[in-house]
């Protein structure tokens, strides 16, 4: 900005350094600061001109996981303080969910769905979007109306139909896909008495993630379903082990019924 008085420029620079928490590095040269600090310098430079819109392309790509997380929250703080609209391009789904107030999911250059992170996760409009963020189980089936917004789903020749609720209408015989998040599927040794949906299967694999355990359960037809449990107690006896026969169950409203 060639026509700004020098002291105004100094003020603006100090303001930007403060905003991006770089005050104490003001006199350093670019090669003397870390990758994370360099990212913040680039951000401070872009914000100095007070743009209405800022496009950030993979802004945190070069950072390691811990620093990335810290910088995500900083980005959000800066966005809130400046009121500038940030359009952030990222391939990191978790990052999109953390920093965005609205997410646009794209496939081959087309926008498939735009919504809040919560809606994208809980109410995806297609199998692509459901599968794009987080873990999901997709059970392909044929729909049969069974009352108001209620459907029976034929998914396997020798298994009773599943029950799902859906505001989206389906006709008898329509192909559909039930998308259910692993954390919405319970896993038990016995068949739960009052479950809307229950299928017997066998534990094929277990992923222990510290706070969570994910069980990969093989169903009679060979399909794998992931069920997730929170490890709330510090020392928990691993309730199930490989090859155990278990029942997985979920409510009629736990899944989203999609037409592909």
PDB file of C-alpha atoms in Angstrom:
ATOM      1  CA  UNK A   1       0.000   0.000   0.000  1.00  0.00           C
ATOM      2  CA  UNK A   2       2.246   2.749  -1.376  1.00  0.00           C
ATOM      3  CA  UNK A   3       0.245   5.660  -0.001  1.00  0.00           C
ATOM      4  CA  UNK A   4      -0.035   4.709   3.664  1.00  0.00           C
ATOM      5  CA  UNK A   5       1.905   6.887   6.162  1.00  0.00           C
ATOM      6  CA  UNK A   6       4.887   5.104   7.741  1.00  0.00           C
ATOM      7  CA  UNK A   7       3.534   5.126  11.314  1.00  0.00           C
ATOM      8  CA  UNK A   8       0.211   3.697  10.099  1.00  0.00           C
ATOM      9  CA  UNK A   9       2.132   0.929   8.379  1.00  0.00           C
ATOM     10  CA  UNK A  10       4.060   0.232  11.598  1.00  0.00           C
ATOM     11  CA  UNK A  11       0.803   0.110  13.567  1.00  0.00           C
ATOM     12  CA  UNK A  12      -0.767  -2.237  11.048  1.00  0.00           C
ATOM     13  CA  UNK A  13       2.314  -4.493  11.064  1.00  0.00           C
ATOM     14  CA  UNK A  14       2.256  -4.649  14.866  1.00  0.00           C
ATOM     15  CA  UNK A  15      -1.460  -5.393  14.817  1.00  0.00           C
ATOM     16  CA  UNK A  16      -0.897  -8.277  12.373  1.00  0.00           C
ATOM     17  CA  UNK A  17       2.063  -9.626  14.362  1.00  0.00           C
ATOM     18  CA  UNK A  18      -0.093  -9.603  17.476  1.00  0.00           C
ATOM     19  CA  UNK A  19      -3.007 -11.231  15.678  1.00  0.00           C
ATOM     20  CA  UNK A  20      -0.801 -14.086  14.470  1.00  0.00           C
ATOM     21  CA  UNK A  21       1.177 -14.212  17.760  1.00  0.00           C
ATOM     22  CA  UNK A  22       4.492 -13.371  16.100  1.00  0.00           C
ATOM     23  CA  UNK A  23       5.424 -10.192  18.052  1.00  0.00           C
ATOM     24  CA  UNK A  24       8.606 -11.628  19.479  1.00  0.00           C
ATOM     25  CA  UNK A  25       9.807 -12.786  16.053  1.00  0.00           C
ATOM     26  CA  UNK A  26       9.388  -9.382  14.397  1.00  0.00           C
ATOM     27  CA  UNK A  27      13.087  -8.882  13.684  1.00  0.00           C
ATOM     28  CA  UNK A  28      13.852 -12.384  12.442  1.00  0.00           C
ATOM     29  CA  UNK A  29      14.501 -13.342   8.843  1.00  0.00           C
ATOM     30  CA  UNK A  30      12.239 -15.928   7.150  1.00  0.00           C
ATOM     31  CA  UNK A  31      14.892 -18.678   7.330  1.00  0.00           C
ATOM     32  CA  UNK A  32      15.207 -18.204  11.097  1.00  0.00           C
ATOM     33  CA  UNK A  33      11.646 -19.209  11.921  1.00  0.00           C
ATOM     34  CA  UNK A  34       9.796 -22.535  11.876  1.00  0.00           C
ATOM     35  CA  UNK A  35       7.341 -23.824   9.280  1.00  0.00           C
ATOM     36  CA  UNK A  36       4.386 -23.044  11.515  1.00  0.00           C
ATOM     37  CA  UNK A  37       5.614 -19.488  12.073  1.00  0.00           C
ATOM     38  CA  UNK A  38       6.173 -19.047   8.334  1.00  0.00           C
ATOM     39  CA  UNK A  39       2.567 -20.113   7.696  1.00  0.00           C
ATOM     40  CA  UNK A  40       1.470 -17.444  10.170  1.00  0.00           C
ATOM     41  CA  UNK A  41       3.655 -14.790   8.493  1.00  0.00           C
ATOM     42  CA  UNK A  42       2.001 -15.585   5.157  1.00  0.00           C
ATOM     43  CA  UNK A  43      -1.384 -15.251   6.854  1.00  0.00           C
ATOM     44  CA  UNK A  44      -0.423 -11.933   8.500  1.00  0.00           C
ATOM     45  CA  UNK A  45       0.699 -10.591   5.109  1.00  0.00           C
ATOM     46  CA  UNK A  46      -2.561 -11.584   3.445  1.00  0.00           C
ATOM     47  CA  UNK A  47      -4.632 -10.061   6.252  1.00  0.00           C
ATOM     48  CA  UNK A  48      -2.674  -6.799   6.406  1.00  0.00           C
ATOM     49  CA  UNK A  49      -4.619  -5.450   3.431  1.00  0.00           C
ATOM     50  CA  UNK A  50      -7.910  -6.219   5.204  1.00  0.00           C
ATOM     51  CA  UNK A  51      -9.397  -8.258   2.326  1.00  0.00           C
ATOM     52  CA  UNK A  52     -13.088  -9.149   2.362  1.00  0.00           C
ATOM     53  CA  UNK A  53     -12.340 -12.701   1.267  1.00  0.00           C
ATOM     54  CA  UNK A  54      -9.253 -14.831   1.718  1.00  0.00           C
ATOM     55  CA  UNK A  55      -8.624 -18.080  -0.152  1.00  0.00           C
ATOM     56  CA  UNK A  56      -6.355 -20.460   1.756  1.00  0.00           C
ATOM     57  CA  UNK A  57      -5.158 -23.474  -0.206  1.00  0.00           C
ATOM     58  CA  UNK A  58      -4.083 -26.313   2.115  1.00  0.00           C
ATOM     59  CA  UNK A  59      -2.876 -23.724   4.661  1.00  0.00           C
ATOM     60  CA  UNK A  60      -1.754 -26.257   7.249  1.00  0.00           C
ATOM     61  CA  UNK A  61      -0.435 -28.907   4.903  1.00  0.00           C
ATOM     62  CA  UNK A  62       3.206 -28.544   5.915  1.00  0.00           C
ATOM     63  CA  UNK A  63       2.655 -28.813   9.666  1.00  0.00           C
ATOM     64  CA  UNK A  64       2.873 -31.842  11.933  1.00  0.00           C
ATOM     65  CA  UNK A  65      -0.289 -33.110  13.632  1.00  0.00           C
ATOM     66  CA  UNK A  66       0.027 -31.311  17.021  1.00  0.00           C
ATOM     67  CA  UNK A  67       0.995 -27.981  15.500  1.00  0.00           C
ATOM     68  CA  UNK A  68      -1.721 -28.344  12.907  1.00  0.00           C
ATOM     69  CA  UNK A  69      -4.350 -28.699  15.602  1.00  0.00           C
ATOM     70  CA  UNK A  70      -3.115 -25.643  17.473  1.00  0.00           C
ATOM     71  CA  UNK A  71      -2.977 -23.636  14.240  1.00  0.00           C
ATOM     72  CA  UNK A  72      -6.530 -24.692  13.300  1.00  0.00           C
ATOM     73  CA  UNK A  73      -7.855 -23.061  16.458  1.00  0.00           C
ATOM     74  CA  UNK A  74      -5.698 -19.981  15.827  1.00  0.00           C
ATOM     75  CA  UNK A  75      -7.123 -19.682  12.323  1.00  0.00           C
ATOM     76  CA  UNK A  76     -10.621 -19.758  13.787  1.00  0.00           C
ATOM     77  CA  UNK A  77      -9.736 -17.075  16.351  1.00  0.00           C
ATOM     78  CA  UNK A  78      -8.199 -14.838  13.683  1.00  0.00           C
ATOM     79  CA  UNK A  79     -11.213 -15.317  11.421  1.00  0.00           C
ATOM     80  CA  UNK A  80     -13.512 -14.336  14.289  1.00  0.00           C
ATOM     81  CA  UNK A  81     -11.469 -11.245  15.202  1.00  0.00           C
ATOM     82  CA  UNK A  82     -11.125  -9.954  11.650  1.00  0.00           C
ATOM     83  CA  UNK A  83     -14.518 -11.006  10.321  1.00  0.00           C
ATOM     84  CA  UNK A  84     -12.823 -11.856   7.010  1.00  0.00           C
ATOM     85  CA  UNK A  85     -14.475 -14.681   5.101  1.00  0.00           C
ATOM     86  CA  UNK A  86     -12.019 -17.564   4.755  1.00  0.00           C
ATOM     87  CA  UNK A  87     -12.424 -20.096   1.972  1.00  0.00           C
ATOM     88  CA  UNK A  88     -10.172 -22.994   2.920  1.00  0.00           C
ATOM     89  CA  UNK A  89      -9.250 -25.820   0.565  1.00  0.00           C
ATOM     90  CA  UNK A  90      -8.252 -28.960   2.463  1.00  0.00           C
ATOM     91  CA  UNK A  91      -8.069 -32.700   1.911  1.00  0.00           C
ATOM     92  CA  UNK A  92      -8.079 -33.286   5.647  1.00  0.00           C
ATOM     93  CA  UNK A  93     -11.674 -34.108   6.515  1.00  0.00           C
ATOM     94  CA  UNK A  94     -11.123 -33.603  10.237  1.00  0.00           C
ATOM     95  CA  UNK A  95      -9.675 -30.171   9.590  1.00  0.00           C
ATOM     96  CA  UNK A  96     -12.714 -29.238   7.501  1.00  0.00           C
ATOM     97  CA  UNK A  97     -15.002 -30.373  10.325  1.00  0.00           C
ATOM     98  CA  UNK A  98     -13.000 -28.426  12.925  1.00  0.00           C
ATOM     99  CA  UNK A  99     -12.533 -25.053  11.259  1.00  0.00           C
ATOM    100  CA  UNK A 100     -15.580 -24.638   9.046  1.00  0.00           C
ATOM    101  CA  UNK A 101     -18.964 -23.155   9.724  1.00  0.00           C
ATOM    102  CA  UNK A 102     -20.032 -24.528   6.331  1.00  0.00           C
ATOM    103  CA  UNK A 103     -18.484 -27.349   4.343  1.00  0.00           C
ATOM    104  CA  UNK A 104     -18.772 -27.946   0.605  1.00  0.00           C
ATOM    105  CA  UNK A 105     -17.950 -31.524  -0.387  1.00  0.00           C
ATOM    106  CA  UNK A 106     -16.669 -31.763  -3.948  1.00  0.00           C
ATOM    107  CA  UNK A 107     -16.276 -34.715  -6.273  1.00  0.00           C
ATOM    108  CA  UNK A 108     -14.397 -34.248  -9.558  1.00  0.00           C
ATOM    109  CA  UNK A 109     -14.938 -30.507  -9.482  1.00  0.00           C
ATOM    110  CA  UNK A 110     -18.679 -30.679  -8.742  1.00  0.00           C
ATOM    111  CA  UNK A 111     -20.120 -29.532  -5.430  1.00  0.00           C
ATOM    112  CA  UNK A 112     -22.142 -32.459  -4.075  1.00  0.00           C
ATOM    113  CA  UNK A 113     -23.416 -30.998  -0.805  1.00  0.00           C
ATOM    114  CA  UNK A 114     -23.010 -27.775   1.156  1.00  0.00           C
ATOM    115  CA  UNK A 115     -24.015 -27.785   4.810  1.00  0.00           C
ATOM    116  CA  UNK A 116     -22.786 -27.337   8.366  1.00  0.00           C
ATOM    117  CA  UNK A 117     -20.220 -29.933   9.496  1.00  0.00           C
ATOM    118  CA  UNK A 118     -22.886 -31.496  11.717  1.00  0.00           C
ATOM    119  CA  UNK A 119     -25.353 -31.924   8.863  1.00  0.00           C
ATOM    120  CA  UNK A 120     -22.672 -33.286   6.537  1.00  0.00           C
ATOM    121  CA  UNK A 121     -21.866 -35.912   9.180  1.00  0.00           C
ATOM    122  CA  UNK A 122     -25.362 -36.731  10.467  1.00  0.00           C
ATOM    123  CA  UNK A 123     -27.481 -36.083   7.355  1.00  0.00           C
ATOM    124  CA  UNK A 124     -25.448 -36.720   4.219  1.00  0.00           C
ATOM    125  CA  UNK A 125     -27.446 -36.597   1.004  1.00  0.00           C
ATOM    126  CA  UNK A 126     -25.514 -39.294  -0.840  1.00  0.00           C
ATOM    127  CA  UNK A 127     -23.334 -42.329  -0.185  1.00  0.00           C
ATOM    128  CA  UNK A 128     -20.342 -40.330  -1.453  1.00  0.00           C
ATOM    129  CA  UNK A 129     -20.789 -37.647   1.222  1.00  0.00           C
ATOM    130  CA  UNK A 130     -21.552 -40.199   3.955  1.00  0.00           C
ATOM    131  CA  UNK A 131     -18.383 -42.056   3.091  1.00  0.00           C
ATOM    132  CA  UNK A 132     -16.286 -38.919   2.686  1.00  0.00           C
ATOM    133  CA  UNK A 133     -16.148 -37.884   6.329  1.00  0.00           C
ATOM    134  CA  UNK A 134     -15.488 -40.265   9.206  1.00  0.00           C
ATOM    135  CA  UNK A 135     -16.150 -43.982   9.245  1.00  0.00           C
ATOM    136  CA  UNK A 136     -19.458 -45.298   7.974  1.00  0.00           C
ATOM    137  CA  UNK A 137     -21.174 -48.618   7.310  1.00  0.00           C
ATOM    138  CA  UNK A 138     -23.114 -48.846   4.052  1.00  0.00           C
ATOM    139  CA  UNK A 139     -25.722 -51.604   3.836  1.00  0.00           C
ATOM    140  CA  UNK A 140     -27.279 -51.895   0.376  1.00  0.00           C
ATOM    141  CA  UNK A 141     -30.895 -52.981   0.330  1.00  0.00           C
ATOM    142  CA  UNK A 142     -34.304 -52.795  -1.322  1.00  0.00           C
ATOM    143  CA  UNK A 143     -36.892 -50.567   0.343  1.00  0.00           C
ATOM    144  CA  UNK A 144     -40.484 -51.360   1.226  1.00  0.00           C
ATOM    145  CA  UNK A 145     -42.738 -48.719   2.824  1.00  0.00           C
ATOM    146  CA  UNK A 146     -44.004 -49.860   6.254  1.00  0.00           C
ATOM    147  CA  UNK A 147     -45.960 -46.931   7.659  1.00  0.00           C
ATOM    148  CA  UNK A 148     -45.343 -43.204   7.886  1.00  0.00           C
ATOM    149  CA  UNK A 149     -41.665 -42.468   7.062  1.00  0.00           C
ATOM    150  CA  UNK A 150     -40.928 -46.066   8.011  1.00  0.00           C
ATOM    151  CA  UNK A 151     -39.294 -48.672   5.785  1.00  0.00           C
ATOM    152  CA  UNK A 152     -38.411 -52.326   5.855  1.00  0.00           C
ATOM    153  CA  UNK A 153     -35.163 -53.084   4.080  1.00  0.00           C
ATOM    154  CA  UNK A 154     -34.417 -56.411   2.451  1.00  0.00           C
ATOM    155  CA  UNK A 155     -30.639 -56.686   2.516  1.00  0.00           C
ATOM    156  CA  UNK A 156     -29.869 -60.394   2.586  1.00  0.00           C
ATOM    157  CA  UNK A 157     -31.741 -63.480   1.415  1.00  0.00           C
ATOM    158  CA  UNK A 158     -31.700 -65.364   4.685  1.00  0.00           C
ATOM    159  CA  UNK A 159     -31.962 -62.455   7.120  1.00  0.00           C
ATOM    160  CA  UNK A 160     -35.080 -60.681   8.410  1.00  0.00           C
ATOM    161  CA  UNK A 161     -35.559 -57.159   6.992  1.00  0.00           C
ATOM    162  CA  UNK A 162     -34.080 -54.143   8.756  1.00  0.00           C
ATOM    163  CA  UNK A 163     -36.189 -51.194   9.894  1.00  0.00           C
ATOM    164  CA  UNK A 164     -35.279 -47.603   9.094  1.00  0.00           C
ATOM    165  CA  UNK A 165     -36.985 -44.226   9.373  1.00  0.00           C
ATOM    166  CA  UNK A 166     -36.632 -41.757   6.504  1.00  0.00           C
ATOM    167  CA  UNK A 167     -38.201 -38.427   5.580  1.00  0.00           C
ATOM    168  CA  UNK A 168     -37.015 -39.070   2.030  1.00  0.00           C
ATOM    169  CA  UNK A 169     -39.640 -41.119   0.167  1.00  0.00           C
ATOM    170  CA  UNK A 170     -38.881 -44.533  -1.333  1.00  0.00           C
ATOM    171  CA  UNK A 171     -41.185 -46.796  -3.324  1.00  0.00           C
ATOM    172  CA  UNK A 172     -41.451 -50.548  -2.967  1.00  0.00           C
ATOM    173  CA  UNK A 173     -38.471 -52.272  -4.563  1.00  0.00           C
ATOM    174  CA  UNK A 174     -36.311 -49.124  -4.761  1.00  0.00           C
ATOM    175  CA  UNK A 175     -32.586 -49.658  -4.376  1.00  0.00           C
ATOM    176  CA  UNK A 176     -31.288 -47.836  -1.349  1.00  0.00           C
ATOM    177  CA  UNK A 177     -28.306 -47.700   0.974  1.00  0.00           C
ATOM    178  CA  UNK A 178     -28.462 -47.463   4.746  1.00  0.00           C
ATOM    179  CA  UNK A 179     -25.533 -45.421   6.089  1.00  0.00           C
ATOM    180  CA  UNK A 180     -24.803 -45.954   9.800  1.00  0.00           C
ATOM    181  CA  UNK A 181     -21.920 -44.562  11.809  1.00  0.00           C
ATOM    182  CA  UNK A 182     -19.983 -47.147  13.867  1.00  0.00           C
ATOM    183  CA  UNK A 183     -20.608 -45.263  17.126  1.00  0.00           C
ATOM    184  CA  UNK A 184     -24.352 -45.751  16.628  1.00  0.00           C
ATOM    185  CA  UNK A 185     -24.028 -49.541  16.554  1.00  0.00           C
ATOM    186  CA  UNK A 186     -24.066 -51.411  19.855  1.00  0.00           C
ATOM    187  CA  UNK A 187     -22.285 -54.711  20.326  1.00  0.00           C
ATOM    188  CA  UNK A 188     -23.498 -57.355  22.814  1.00  0.00           C
ATOM    189  CA  UNK A 189     -22.974 -61.007  23.669  1.00  0.00           C
ATOM    190  CA  UNK A 190     -26.752 -61.694  23.717  1.00  0.00           C
ATOM    191  CA  UNK A 191     -29.465 -60.427  21.411  1.00  0.00           C
ATOM    192  CA  UNK A 192     -30.805 -57.167  22.925  1.00  0.00           C
ATOM    193  CA  UNK A 193     -34.487 -57.691  23.741  1.00  0.00           C
ATOM    194  CA  UNK A 194     -35.968 -54.502  22.337  1.00  0.00           C
ATOM    195  CA  UNK A 195     -33.627 -53.624  19.454  1.00  0.00           C
ATOM    196  CA  UNK A 196     -35.201 -52.327  16.224  1.00  0.00           C
ATOM    197  CA  UNK A 197     -32.403 -54.033  14.309  1.00  0.00           C
ATOM    198  CA  UNK A 198     -30.170 -56.866  15.479  1.00  0.00           C
ATOM    199  CA  UNK A 199     -27.869 -59.156  13.498  1.00  0.00           C
ATOM    200  CA  UNK A 200     -25.630 -61.913  14.725  1.00  0.00           C
ATOM    201  CA  UNK A 201     -22.066 -61.950  13.478  1.00  0.00           C
ATOM    202  CA  UNK A 202     -18.492 -62.806  14.343  1.00  0.00           C
ATOM    203  CA  UNK A 203     -15.671 -60.517  15.517  1.00  0.00           C
ATOM    204  CA  UNK A 204     -13.170 -60.453  12.677  1.00  0.00           C
ATOM    205  CA  UNK A 205     -10.898 -57.621  13.758  1.00  0.00           C
ATOM    206  CA  UNK A 206     -10.404 -55.176  16.621  1.00  0.00           C
ATOM    207  CA  UNK A 207      -8.804 -51.734  16.403  1.00  0.00           C
ATOM    208  CA  UNK A 208      -7.923 -50.307  19.805  1.00  0.00           C
ATOM    209  CA  UNK A 209      -7.561 -46.517  19.527  1.00  0.00           C
ATOM    210  CA  UNK A 210      -7.056 -45.671  23.193  1.00  0.00           C
ATOM    211  CA  UNK A 211     -10.310 -43.786  23.728  1.00  0.00           C
ATOM    212  CA  UNK A 212     -12.275 -46.030  21.364  1.00  0.00           C
ATOM    213  CA  UNK A 213     -12.356 -49.624  20.245  1.00  0.00           C
ATOM    214  CA  UNK A 214     -13.680 -50.459  16.796  1.00  0.00           C
ATOM    215  CA  UNK A 215     -14.911 -54.009  16.230  1.00  0.00           C
ATOM    216  CA  UNK A 216     -15.124 -55.309  12.667  1.00  0.00           C
ATOM    217  CA  UNK A 217     -17.986 -57.787  12.746  1.00  0.00           C
ATOM    218  CA  UNK A 218     -18.520 -60.214   9.885  1.00  0.00           C
ATOM    219  CA  UNK A 219     -22.192 -60.834   9.084  1.00  0.00           C
ATOM    220  CA  UNK A 220     -23.538 -64.164   7.768  1.00  0.00           C
ATOM    221  CA  UNK A 221     -23.378 -63.035   4.111  1.00  0.00           C
ATOM    222  CA  UNK A 222     -19.748 -61.949   4.488  1.00  0.00           C
ATOM    223  CA  UNK A 223     -20.406 -58.205   4.846  1.00  0.00           C
ATOM    224  CA  UNK A 224     -18.250 -56.383   7.425  1.00  0.00           C
ATOM    225  CA  UNK A 225     -19.823 -53.908   9.814  1.00  0.00           C
ATOM    226  CA  UNK A 226     -17.852 -51.684  12.174  1.00  0.00           C
ATOM    227  CA  UNK A 227     -19.210 -51.131  15.679  1.00  0.00           C
ATOM    228  CA  UNK A 228     -17.501 -48.686  17.991  1.00  0.00           C
ATOM    229  CA  UNK A 229     -17.434 -48.506  21.772  1.00  0.00           C
ATOM    230  CA  UNK A 230     -15.973 -45.789  23.974  1.00  0.00           C
ATOM    231  CA  UNK A 231     -13.369 -46.983  26.459  1.00  0.00           C
ATOM    232  CA  UNK A 232     -14.575 -44.946  29.391  1.00  0.00           C
ATOM    233  CA  UNK A 233     -12.934 -46.926  32.166  1.00  0.00           C
ATOM    234  CA  UNK A 234      -9.170 -46.879  32.463  1.00  0.00           C
ATOM    235  CA  UNK A 235      -8.757 -50.612  32.756  1.00  0.00           C
ATOM    236  CA  UNK A 236     -11.510 -52.234  30.822  1.00  0.00           C
ATOM    237  CA  UNK A 237     -11.651 -55.946  30.340  1.00  0.00           C
ATOM    238  CA  UNK A 238     -11.762 -56.354  26.591  1.00  0.00           C
ATOM    239  CA  UNK A 239     -15.345 -57.559  26.356  1.00  0.00           C
ATOM    240  CA  UNK A 240     -14.989 -59.373  23.050  1.00  0.00           C
ATOM    241  CA  UNK A 241     -12.127 -60.983  21.270  1.00  0.00           C
ATOM    242  CA  UNK A 242     -11.435 -62.349  17.796  1.00  0.00           C
ATOM    243  CA  UNK A 243     -13.823 -65.015  16.484  1.00  0.00           C
ATOM    244  CA  UNK A 244     -16.391 -64.296  19.231  1.00  0.00           C
ATOM    245  CA  UNK A 245     -20.037 -64.524  18.214  1.00  0.00           C
ATOM    246  CA  UNK A 246     -21.741 -61.205  18.972  1.00  0.00           C
ATOM    247  CA  UNK A 247     -24.947 -59.315  18.263  1.00  0.00           C
ATOM    248  CA  UNK A 248     -24.797 -55.883  16.688  1.00  0.00           C
ATOM    249  CA  UNK A 249     -27.849 -53.676  17.012  1.00  0.00           C
ATOM    250  CA  UNK A 250     -29.066 -50.164  16.275  1.00  0.00           C
ATOM    251  CA  UNK A 251     -32.268 -48.121  16.391  1.00  0.00           C
ATOM    252  CA  UNK A 252     -34.575 -47.382  13.469  1.00  0.00           C
ATOM    253  CA  UNK A 253     -33.381 -43.744  13.467  1.00  0.00           C
ATOM    254  CA  UNK A 254     -29.645 -44.448  13.775  1.00  0.00           C
ATOM    255  CA  UNK A 255     -28.976 -44.698  10.051  1.00  0.00           C
ATOM    256  CA  UNK A 256     -29.664 -42.455   7.076  1.00  0.00           C
ATOM    257  CA  UNK A 257     -31.506 -43.998   4.138  1.00  0.00           C
ATOM    258  CA  UNK A 258     -29.972 -42.881   0.865  1.00  0.00           C
ATOM    259  CA  UNK A 259     -30.782 -43.351  -2.801  1.00  0.00           C
ATOM    260  CA  UNK A 260     -27.100 -43.780  -3.711  1.00  0.00           C
TER     261      UNK A 260
END
